[in-house]
mmCIF file of C-alpha atoms in Angstrom:
data_model
loop_
_atom_site.group_PDB
_atom_site.id
_atom_site.type_symbol
_atom_site.label_atom_id
_atom_site.label_comp_id
_atom_site.label_asym_id
_atom_site.label_seq_id
_atom_site.Cartn_x
_atom_site.Cartn_y
_atom_site.Cartn_z
ATOM 1 C CA MET A 1 22.286 19.889 -28.031
ATOM 2 C CA ALA A 2 19.554 18.096 -25.787
ATOM 3 C CA LYS A 3 16.166 17.052 -27.671
ATOM 4 C CA THR A 4 12.824 19.074 -25.748
ATOM 5 C CA PRO A 5 10.792 16.118 -24.324
ATOM 6 C CA LEU A 6 7.584 16.563 -26.840
ATOM 7 C CA HIS A 7 5.783 16.773 -22.454
ATOM 8 C CA THR A 8 7.262 19.877 -22.037
ATOM 9 C CA GLN A 9 7.119 21.089 -25.673
ATOM 10 C CA ILE A 10 2.867 20.392 -25.643
ATOM 11 C CA LEU A 11 3.238 21.997 -21.608
ATOM 12 C CA SER A 12 4.925 25.128 -23.692
ATOM 13 C CA VAL A 13 2.488 26.275 -25.989
ATOM 14 C CA PRO A 14 -1.124 27.497 -24.428
ATOM 15 C CA ALA A 15 -4.268 25.185 -25.139
ATOM 16 C CA ALA A 16 -6.399 26.835 -27.266
ATOM 17 C CA ARG A 17 -9.994 27.967 -26.466
ATOM 18 C CA GLN A 18 -12.315 25.261 -25.629
ATOM 19 C CA ASP A 19 -15.778 27.829 -25.149
ATOM 20 C CA GLU A 20 -18.082 25.478 -27.247
ATOM 21 C CA SER A 21 -16.612 22.163 -25.873
ATOM 22 C CA PRO A 22 -19.370 20.820 -23.492
ATOM 23 C CA LEU A 23 -16.218 19.817 -21.715
ATOM 24 C CA PHE A 24 -14.426 22.794 -20.879
ATOM 25 C CA GLY A 25 -17.722 25.479 -21.762
ATOM 26 C CA VAL A 26 -20.082 24.181 -19.945
ATOM 27 C CA LEU A 27 -19.250 21.727 -17.182
ATOM 28 C CA PRO A 28 -17.650 22.460 -13.547
ATOM 29 C CA ALA A 29 -13.754 21.415 -13.459
ATOM 30 C CA GLU A 30 -14.789 19.517 -10.548
ATOM 31 C CA ILE A 31 -17.007 17.126 -12.368
ATOM 32 C CA ARG A 32 -14.685 17.033 -15.304
ATOM 33 C CA SER A 33 -11.781 16.052 -13.132
ATOM 34 C CA SER A 34 -13.961 13.177 -11.690
ATOM 35 C CA ILE A 35 -14.447 11.948 -15.613
ATOM 36 C CA PHE A 36 -11.440 12.201 -16.139
ATOM 37 C CA ALA A 37 -10.443 9.946 -13.032
ATOM 38 C CA LEU A 38 -12.954 7.247 -14.419
ATOM 39 C CA ALA A 39 -11.349 7.651 -18.118
ATOM 40 C CA LEU A 40 -7.260 7.360 -16.149
ATOM 41 C CA THR A 41 -7.804 5.166 -13.663
ATOM 42 C CA ASP A 42 -5.410 2.205 -13.589
ATOM 43 C CA TYR A 43 -6.352 -1.792 -13.982
ATOM 44 C CA PRO A 44 -5.014 -5.082 -14.028
ATOM 45 C CA ASP A 45 -3.833 -6.059 -17.986
ATOM 46 C CA PRO A 46 -5.826 -8.297 -19.033
ATOM 47 C CA THR A 47 -3.539 -9.783 -21.955
ATOM 48 C CA PRO A 48 -3.140 -13.848 -21.476
ATOM 49 C CA ASP A 49 0.512 -13.593 -22.929
ATOM 50 C CA ASN A 50 1.072 -10.793 -19.688
ATOM 51 C CA ARG A 51 -0.469 -12.224 -16.828
ATOM 52 C CA TYR A 52 1.387 -13.711 -14.355
ATOM 53 C CA ALA A 53 2.533 -17.630 -14.094
ATOM 54 C CA ALA A 54 -0.180 -19.330 -10.980
ATOM 55 C CA GLU A 55 2.776 -20.837 -9.334
ATOM 56 C CA THR A 56 3.803 -18.143 -7.633
ATOM 57 C CA CYS A 57 4.280 -16.097 -4.419
ATOM 58 C CA TYR A 58 2.832 -12.698 -5.642
ATOM 59 C CA THR A 59 0.017 -13.831 -7.941
ATOM 60 C CA ARG A 60 -2.868 -13.026 -6.140
ATOM 61 C CA PRO A 61 -6.561 -11.582 -6.062
ATOM 62 C CA HIS A 62 -6.031 -7.812 -7.726
ATOM 63 C CA TYR A 63 -2.780 -8.981 -9.101
ATOM 64 C CA PHE A 64 -2.438 -11.510 -11.122
ATOM 65 C CA ALA A 65 -1.313 -9.307 -14.046
ATOM 66 C CA PRO A 66 0.786 -5.408 -14.604
ATOM 67 C CA ARG A 67 -1.286 -3.209 -14.189
ATOM 68 C CA LYS A 68 -1.425 -0.408 -16.761
ATOM 69 C CA SER A 69 -3.605 2.700 -17.611
ATOM 70 C CA ASP A 70 -5.636 3.938 -20.984
ATOM 71 C CA THR A 71 -4.072 6.882 -21.816
ATOM 72 C CA ALA A 72 -6.082 8.562 -25.457
ATOM 73 C CA LEU A 73 -7.690 11.349 -23.325
ATOM 74 C CA LEU A 74 -4.455 12.381 -22.514
ATOM 75 C CA ARG A 75 -3.584 12.833 -27.418
ATOM 76 C CA THR A 76 -7.121 14.413 -27.815
ATOM 77 C CA CYS A 77 -6.221 17.901 -27.083
ATOM 78 C CA ARG A 78 -3.785 20.381 -25.674
ATOM 79 C CA ALA A 79 -6.222 21.840 -22.826
ATOM 80 C CA ALA A 80 -7.603 17.868 -21.561
ATOM 81 C CA TYR A 81 -3.360 16.798 -22.319
ATOM 82 C CA ALA A 82 -2.464 20.058 -19.842
ATOM 83 C CA GLU A 83 -5.660 19.851 -17.102
ATOM 84 C CA CYS A 84 -5.161 16.271 -16.621
ATOM 85 C CA TRP A 85 -1.456 14.782 -17.646
ATOM 86 C CA PHE A 86 -0.387 13.976 -14.424
ATOM 87 C CA LEU A 87 -3.257 11.997 -13.232
ATOM 88 C CA PRO A 88 -2.061 8.856 -14.319
ATOM 89 C CA PHE A 89 0.595 8.605 -11.954
ATOM 90 C CA MET A 90 -1.307 9.971 -9.246
ATOM 91 C CA LEU A 91 -4.490 7.432 -9.887
ATOM 92 C CA HIS A 92 -1.739 4.462 -10.358
ATOM 93 C CA GLU A 93 -2.166 2.419 -7.153
ATOM 94 C CA GLN A 94 2.058 2.468 -6.628
ATOM 95 C CA THR A 95 2.920 -1.487 -5.291
ATOM 96 C CA HIS A 96 6.349 -1.600 -4.284
ATOM 97 C CA TRP A 97 7.470 -5.415 -3.147
ATOM 98 C CA LEU A 98 9.886 -4.658 -0.229
ATOM 99 C CA THR A 99 11.039 -8.735 -0.437
ATOM 100 C CA ALA A 100 13.723 -11.083 -1.773
ATOM 101 C CA GLN A 101 13.546 -10.927 -5.560
ATOM 102 C CA ASP A 102 11.536 -14.282 -6.817
ATOM 103 C CA ARG A 103 8.928 -12.983 -4.370
ATOM 104 C CA ALA A 104 8.038 -9.952 -6.553
ATOM 105 C CA PRO A 105 6.870 -9.109 -10.410
ATOM 106 C CA PRO A 106 9.549 -10.016 -12.544
ATOM 107 C CA GLU A 107 9.357 -6.166 -14.021
ATOM 108 C CA TYR A 108 9.746 -5.592 -10.906
ATOM 109 C CA ARG A 109 13.353 -4.877 -9.078
ATOM 110 C CA ALA A 110 13.398 -2.434 -6.223
ATOM 111 C CA ASN A 111 16.489 0.302 -6.855
ATOM 112 C CA VAL A 112 15.132 0.982 -10.493
ATOM 113 C CA THR A 113 11.499 0.918 -9.563
ATOM 114 C CA GLN A 114 11.597 3.435 -6.696
ATOM 115 C CA ALA A 115 14.457 5.845 -8.357
ATOM 116 C CA ALA A 116 11.559 6.369 -10.890
ATOM 117 C CA LEU A 117 9.483 6.677 -8.796
ATOM 118 C CA CYS A 118 11.064 9.674 -7.075
ATOM 119 C CA SER A 119 12.703 11.515 -10.434
ATOM 120 C CA ARG A 120 8.786 11.150 -11.578
ATOM 121 C CA LEU A 121 7.407 12.859 -8.453
ATOM 122 C CA GLN A 122 9.941 15.618 -9.016
ATOM 123 C CA LEU A 123 9.249 15.759 -12.289
ATOM 124 C CA ILE A 124 5.217 16.370 -11.777
ATOM 125 C CA LYS A 125 6.373 18.735 -8.900
ATOM 126 C CA ASP A 126 8.751 21.066 -11.233
ATOM 127 C CA GLN A 127 5.657 21.690 -13.953
ATOM 128 C CA ARG A 128 2.626 22.245 -11.935
ATOM 129 C CA GLU A 129 2.473 26.018 -12.092
ATOM 130 C CA ASP A 130 2.182 26.528 -8.051
ATOM 131 C CA GLY A 131 4.442 23.938 -7.557
ATOM 132 C CA GLU A 132 2.252 21.779 -5.064
ATOM 133 C CA VAL A 133 3.326 18.282 -4.518
ATOM 134 C CA VAL A 134 0.691 16.363 -5.422
ATOM 135 C CA GLU A 135 -0.993 13.554 -3.428
ATOM 136 C CA ILE A 136 -1.237 10.883 -4.861
ATOM 137 C CA GLU A 137 -4.248 8.277 -4.169
ATOM 138 C CA GLY A 138 -2.767 5.088 -2.642
ATOM 139 C CA LEU A 139 0.638 3.562 -2.006
ATOM 140 C CA ARG A 140 0.754 -0.480 -1.673
ATOM 141 C CA VAL A 141 3.446 -2.730 0.377
ATOM 142 C CA PHE A 142 3.950 -5.881 0.500
ATOM 143 C CA ALA A 143 7.025 -6.848 2.775
ATOM 144 C CA GLN A 144 8.525 -10.115 4.492
ATOM 145 C CA MET A 145 9.358 -9.607 8.130
ATOM 146 C CA TYR A 146 13.031 -9.473 7.555
ATOM 147 C CA ARG A 147 12.736 -6.370 4.628
ATOM 148 C CA LEU A 148 9.924 -4.399 7.568
ATOM 149 C CA GLU A 149 12.199 -4.587 10.040
ATOM 150 C CA GLY A 150 15.220 -3.964 8.525
ATOM 151 C CA ALA A 151 13.428 -0.273 7.952
ATOM 152 C CA ALA A 152 12.486 -0.867 4.321
ATOM 153 C CA LEU A 153 8.661 0.434 4.134
ATOM 154 C CA ALA A 154 10.347 3.996 5.919
ATOM 155 C CA SER A 155 13.565 4.089 3.618
ATOM 156 C CA LEU A 156 10.308 4.250 0.590
ATOM 157 C CA LEU A 157 8.348 6.729 2.851
ATOM 158 C CA ARG A 158 11.800 9.340 2.855
ATOM 159 C CA THR A 159 11.016 9.649 -0.701
ATOM 160 C CA PRO A 160 11.024 13.119 -1.828
ATOM 161 C CA HIS A 161 8.179 14.399 -2.968
ATOM 162 C CA LEU A 162 5.753 11.183 -2.104
ATOM 163 C CA ARG A 163 2.516 11.895 -0.266
ATOM 164 C CA PRO A 164 -0.141 9.181 -0.570
ATOM 165 C CA ARG A 165 -3.691 9.040 1.423
ATOM 166 C CA ARG A 166 -3.654 5.943 1.631
ATOM 167 C CA LEU A 167 -0.948 3.472 2.666
ATOM 168 C CA THR A 168 -1.268 -0.099 2.800
ATOM 169 C CA LEU A 169 1.245 -2.720 4.225
ATOM 170 C CA THR A 170 0.213 -6.554 2.952
ATOM 171 C CA ILE A 171 1.937 -9.094 4.891
ATOM 172 C CA ARG A 172 1.180 -12.488 3.237
ATOM 173 C CA HIS A 173 1.014 -16.152 5.057
ATOM 174 C CA THR A 174 5.124 -16.400 2.887
ATOM 175 C CA ASP A 175 5.943 -12.860 4.768
ATOM 176 C CA TRP A 176 5.943 -13.870 8.314
ATOM 177 C CA TRP A 177 8.981 -15.485 9.700
ATOM 178 C CA HIS A 178 9.822 -19.329 9.501
ATOM 179 C CA TRP A 179 6.765 -19.873 7.698
ATOM 180 C CA GLU A 180 8.096 -22.491 6.139
ATOM 181 C CA SER A 181 8.118 -24.401 9.657
ATOM 182 C CA ASP A 182 4.364 -23.436 10.617
ATOM 183 C CA GLU A 183 6.027 -21.792 13.548
ATOM 184 C CA PRO A 184 3.053 -19.314 16.000
ATOM 185 C CA LEU A 185 2.815 -16.093 14.128
ATOM 186 C CA ARG A 186 4.454 -13.092 15.384
ATOM 187 C CA PHE A 187 4.826 -9.723 14.835
ATOM 188 C CA GLU A 188 7.448 -7.113 16.047
ATOM 189 C CA ALA A 189 7.161 -3.386 16.258
ATOM 190 C CA LYS A 190 10.678 -2.006 16.191
ATOM 191 C CA TRP A 191 10.290 -0.609 12.984
ATOM 192 C CA ILE A 192 7.121 1.312 13.960
ATOM 193 C CA PRO A 193 8.834 4.306 15.025
ATOM 194 C CA SER A 194 10.834 4.644 11.992
ATOM 195 C CA VAL A 195 7.748 4.728 9.876
ATOM 196 C CA CYS A 196 6.720 7.297 11.814
ATOM 197 C CA GLU A 197 9.524 9.282 11.666
ATOM 198 C CA ALA A 198 8.946 9.323 7.711
ATOM 199 C CA LEU A 199 5.024 8.656 7.789
ATOM 200 C CA PRO A 200 3.615 11.929 5.704
ATOM 201 C CA ASP A 201 0.486 13.911 7.345
ATOM 202 C CA SER A 202 -0.881 13.271 4.104
ATOM 203 C CA VAL A 203 -2.176 9.555 4.618
ATOM 204 C CA ARG A 204 -5.563 9.031 6.434
ATOM 205 C CA GLU A 205 -5.611 5.887 6.401
ATOM 206 C CA PHE A 206 -2.682 3.221 7.217
ATOM 207 C CA CYS A 207 -4.063 -0.519 6.717
ATOM 208 C CA ILE A 208 -2.581 -3.575 7.699
ATOM 209 C CA GLU A 209 -3.728 -6.794 6.018
ATOM 210 C CA LEU A 210 -2.627 -9.571 7.839
ATOM 211 C CA GLU A 211 -2.608 -12.497 5.782
ATOM 212 C CA SER A 212 -1.919 -16.162 6.362
ATOM 213 C CA LEU A 213 -3.776 -19.832 5.790
ATOM 214 C CA GLU A 214 -7.537 -20.851 6.988
ATOM 215 C CA CYS A 215 -6.505 -22.449 9.374
ATOM 216 C CA LYS A 216 -4.446 -20.140 11.290
ATOM 217 C CA LYS A 217 -7.513 -17.564 11.343
ATOM 218 C CA ASP A 218 -7.701 -17.769 14.524
ATOM 219 C CA GLN A 219 -3.592 -16.610 15.219
ATOM 220 C CA VAL A 220 -4.570 -14.141 12.887
ATOM 221 C CA ASP A 221 -7.449 -13.234 14.446
ATOM 222 C CA PHE A 222 -5.435 -12.898 17.363
ATOM 223 C CA VAL A 223 -2.902 -10.449 15.890
ATOM 224 C CA ALA A 224 -5.422 -8.073 14.547
ATOM 225 C CA LYS A 225 -6.663 -7.942 17.548
ATOM 226 C CA GLU A 226 -3.657 -6.685 19.736
ATOM 227 C CA MET A 227 -2.900 -4.547 17.268
ATOM 228 C CA ARG A 228 -6.188 -2.966 17.271
ATOM 229 C CA GLU A 229 -5.525 -2.587 21.389
ATOM 230 C CA LYS A 230 -1.953 -2.197 20.978
ATOM 231 C CA TRP A 231 -1.399 -0.057 18.101
ATOM 232 C CA PHE A 232 -1.614 3.445 16.719
ATOM 233 C CA PHE A 233 0.379 5.546 14.196
ATOM 234 C CA LYS A 234 2.349 9.120 14.561
ATOM 235 C CA ARG A 235 2.633 11.195 11.271
ATOM 236 C CA THR A 236 4.896 13.821 10.796
ATOM 237 C CA ASP A 237 2.789 16.664 12.143
ATOM 238 C CA GLY A 238 1.956 14.876 14.838
ATOM 239 C CA ALA A 239 -2.210 13.699 13.944
ATOM 240 C CA VAL A 240 -2.556 10.407 15.758
ATOM 241 C CA LEU A 241 -3.780 7.519 13.188
ATOM 242 C CA CYS A 242 -5.882 4.443 15.765
ATOM 243 C CA PRO A 243 -7.574 1.795 15.185
ATOM 244 C CA ASP A 244 -11.054 0.701 16.322
ATOM 245 C CA VAL A 245 -10.987 -1.372 18.957
ATOM 246 C CA THR A 246 -14.484 -2.399 18.767
ATOM 247 C CA GLY A 247 -12.969 -4.224 16.122
ATOM 248 C CA ALA A 248 -16.671 -3.252 14.089
ATOM 249 C CA ASN A 249 -14.465 -1.669 11.187
ATOM 250 C CA VAL A 250 -12.735 -5.136 10.213
ATOM 251 C CA GLU A 251 -12.657 -6.251 6.938
ATOM 252 C CA VAL A 252 -12.013 -9.953 6.529
ATOM 253 C CA SER A 253 -11.753 -11.903 2.967
ATOM 254 C CA ARG A 254 -10.322 -15.135 1.670
ATOM 255 C CA TRP A 255 -9.382 -16.547 -1.261
ATOM 256 C CA SER A 256 -7.498 -19.754 -2.568
ATOM 257 C CA GLY A 257 -4.008 -20.424 -4.560
ATOM 258 C CA THR A 258 -1.791 -23.072 -5.838
ATOM 259 C CA SER A 259 0.138 -24.966 -3.388
ATOM 260 C CA ARG A 260 2.730 -25.332 -5.615
ATOM 261 C CA TRP A 261 5.333 -22.501 -5.699
ATOM 262 C CA ASN A 262 9.163 -22.469 -6.820
ATOM 263 C CA ASN A 263 9.148 -26.272 -7.490
ATOM 264 C CA ARG A 264 7.570 -27.482 -4.540
ATOM 265 C CA THR A 265 4.404 -28.382 -3.530
ATOM 266 C CA TRP A 266 3.419 -27.215 -0.152
ATOM 267 C CA THR A 267 1.314 -30.600 0.344
ATOM 268 C CA ARG A 268 1.167 -29.294 4.317
ATOM 269 C CA ASP A 269 -0.843 -25.944 3.876
ATOM 270 C CA GLU A 270 -3.108 -28.411 1.193
ATOM 271 C CA THR A 271 -7.103 -27.655 1.827
ATOM 272 C CA ALA A 272 -7.501 -29.596 -1.088
ATOM 273 C CA PRO A 273 -5.158 -31.498 -3.504
ATOM 274 C CA GLY A 274 -3.138 -27.952 -4.707
ATOM 275 C CA ARG A 275 -5.319 -26.072 -2.925
ATOM 276 C CA ILE A 276 -3.974 -23.527 -0.778
ATOM 277 C CA ASP A 277 -7.021 -21.408 0.847
ATOM 278 C CA TYR A 278 -6.228 -18.026 2.848
ATOM 279 C CA TYR A 279 -7.706 -16.320 5.512
ATOM 280 C CA VAL A 280 -7.078 -11.999 5.150
ATOM 281 C CA VAL A 281 -8.097 -9.871 8.103
ATOM 282 C CA SER A 282 -7.474 -6.146 7.449
ATOM 283 C CA VAL A 283 -6.702 -3.273 10.379
ATOM 284 C CA PRO A 284 -7.300 0.544 9.591
ATOM 285 C CA PHE A 285 -6.225 3.526 11.003
ATOM 286 C CA ARG A 286 -7.417 6.255 10.299
ATOM 287 C CA LEU A 287 -7.494 9.734 12.766
ATOM 288 C CA GLN A 288 -9.725 9.778 15.575
ATOM 289 C CA TYR A 289 -12.717 11.135 14.431
ATOM 290 C CA ALA A 290 -12.551 9.386 11.592
ATOM 291 C CA VAL A 291 -12.632 5.981 13.815
ATOM 292 C CA GLU A 292 -15.209 7.068 16.441
ATOM 293 C CA ARG A 293 -18.147 8.781 13.320
ATOM 294 C CA LYS A 294 -18.396 5.488 12.274
ATOM 295 C CA GLY A 295 -19.501 4.528 15.401
ATOM 296 C CA GLY A 296 -16.432 3.434 16.747
ATOM 297 C CA GLY A 297 -13.819 3.490 19.642
ATOM 298 C CA VAL A 298 -9.541 3.949 20.367
ATOM 299 C CA SER A 299 -6.926 2.836 22.969
ATOM 300 C CA ASP A 300 -6.018 5.010 26.039
ATOM 301 C CA ASP A 301 -2.544 4.402 24.369
ATOM 302 C CA ALA A 302 -3.670 6.355 21.108
ATOM 303 C CA ILE A 303 -5.378 9.398 22.607
ATOM 304 C CA ARG A 304 -1.944 10.007 25.403
ATOM 305 C CA ALA A 305 -0.210 9.566 22.375
ATOM 306 C CA ALA A 306 -2.434 12.127 20.318
ATOM 307 C CA GLY A 307 -1.864 14.678 23.787
ATOM 308 C CA SER A 308 2.057 13.666 23.921
ATOM 309 C CA ASN A 309 4.275 17.243 22.909
ATOM 310 C CA ASP A 310 7.202 14.248 22.709
ATOM 311 C CA TRP A 311 8.884 14.305 18.671
ATOM 312 C CA ASP A 312 11.346 11.196 20.333
ATOM 313 C CA MET A 313 9.540 8.485 17.584
ATOM 314 C CA ARG A 314 10.754 5.783 20.419
ATOM 315 C CA ARG A 315 9.865 7.045 23.781
ATOM 316 C CA VAL A 316 6.252 7.414 22.648
ATOM 317 C CA PHE A 317 6.539 3.637 21.373
ATOM 318 C CA ASP A 318 7.009 1.095 23.965
ATOM 319 C CA VAL A 319 7.410 -1.590 21.514
ATOM 320 C CA ARG A 320 7.905 -4.626 24.244
ATOM 321 C CA LYS A 321 4.349 -3.749 25.006
ATOM 322 C CA MET A 322 3.377 -4.007 21.155
ATOM 323 C CA LYS A 323 5.249 -6.897 19.960
ATOM 324 C CA ILE A 324 2.490 -9.326 19.351
ATOM 325 C CA GLU A 325 3.868 -13.351 19.463
ATOM 326 C CA CYS A 326 0.921 -16.470 19.168
ATOM 327 C CA ILE A 327 1.786 -19.368 21.454
ATOM 328 C CA PRO A 328 2.634 -22.928 20.183
ATOM 329 C CA GLY A 329 -0.354 -25.320 18.770
ATOM 330 C CA GLN A 330 -3.016 -22.113 18.981
ATOM 331 C CA GLY A 331 -5.299 -22.072 15.995
ATOM 332 C CA ARG A 332 -3.837 -25.181 13.874
#
């Protein structure tokens, strides 16, 4: 006979009354939830032995080690456990690498990780008294172009009960087509309809991060500008996520990393011996009212899509028109 999991055992017994505890007897549930969230939010593991090697393409700011959560709070009492046992998972930024294996951290295995994600989401749904699906804070995806265009992101979004509030897609310098040959940046749009067919109504923001070399700054800026003018996303409930065509809400960042990766030094791309400087532009897509509330504006194409009742995403999106290509010699 299978042994009942400890988690199930704890939840099967009602928690003792906590009337004398200020946490449960005085503070309202909303404030208590904020306190629990601060205590259970994940962070990069600071243990030196767990840091990723510097000479990889997945080591970068905020991603220099596996992320972890401190769960001591869940062991304090049954009442605390019952109220927030699922928070470490909900607050943990679910990070996936849709890449070749050598472009992802060693602990990440796509099939295993995605199967575990599906299992955990089902468990949380089953254990909640209201049977509601829990929305997670963030889903971050690092994707090589060949996997993105091969519908890998759409497949991930079809994971049962996966409802992220924020979706971030990062295209790194080594994810672009033919970066090894220093070809001009280009971004196909054929993957957008399939993603929209799976994009849940929980997503309030879809942010696309575009990274390349500092010397390709003009190309990155061009791709971001074209994206703001041509692109939008339509959720499964028909709501449209739009970029700000004015560019006022675009975020720019920079960072520097090693020029050595996979036993090769990329001298061509160096800014200084052993160093490569990266330039990153983030383009957020939000609901029209959220864009306009920040003083921005949306494109006519996005407005037309929002008013369309056509559910065939391949008719909604003109992927040939939405394709973005830089010209040879631009920004290098």
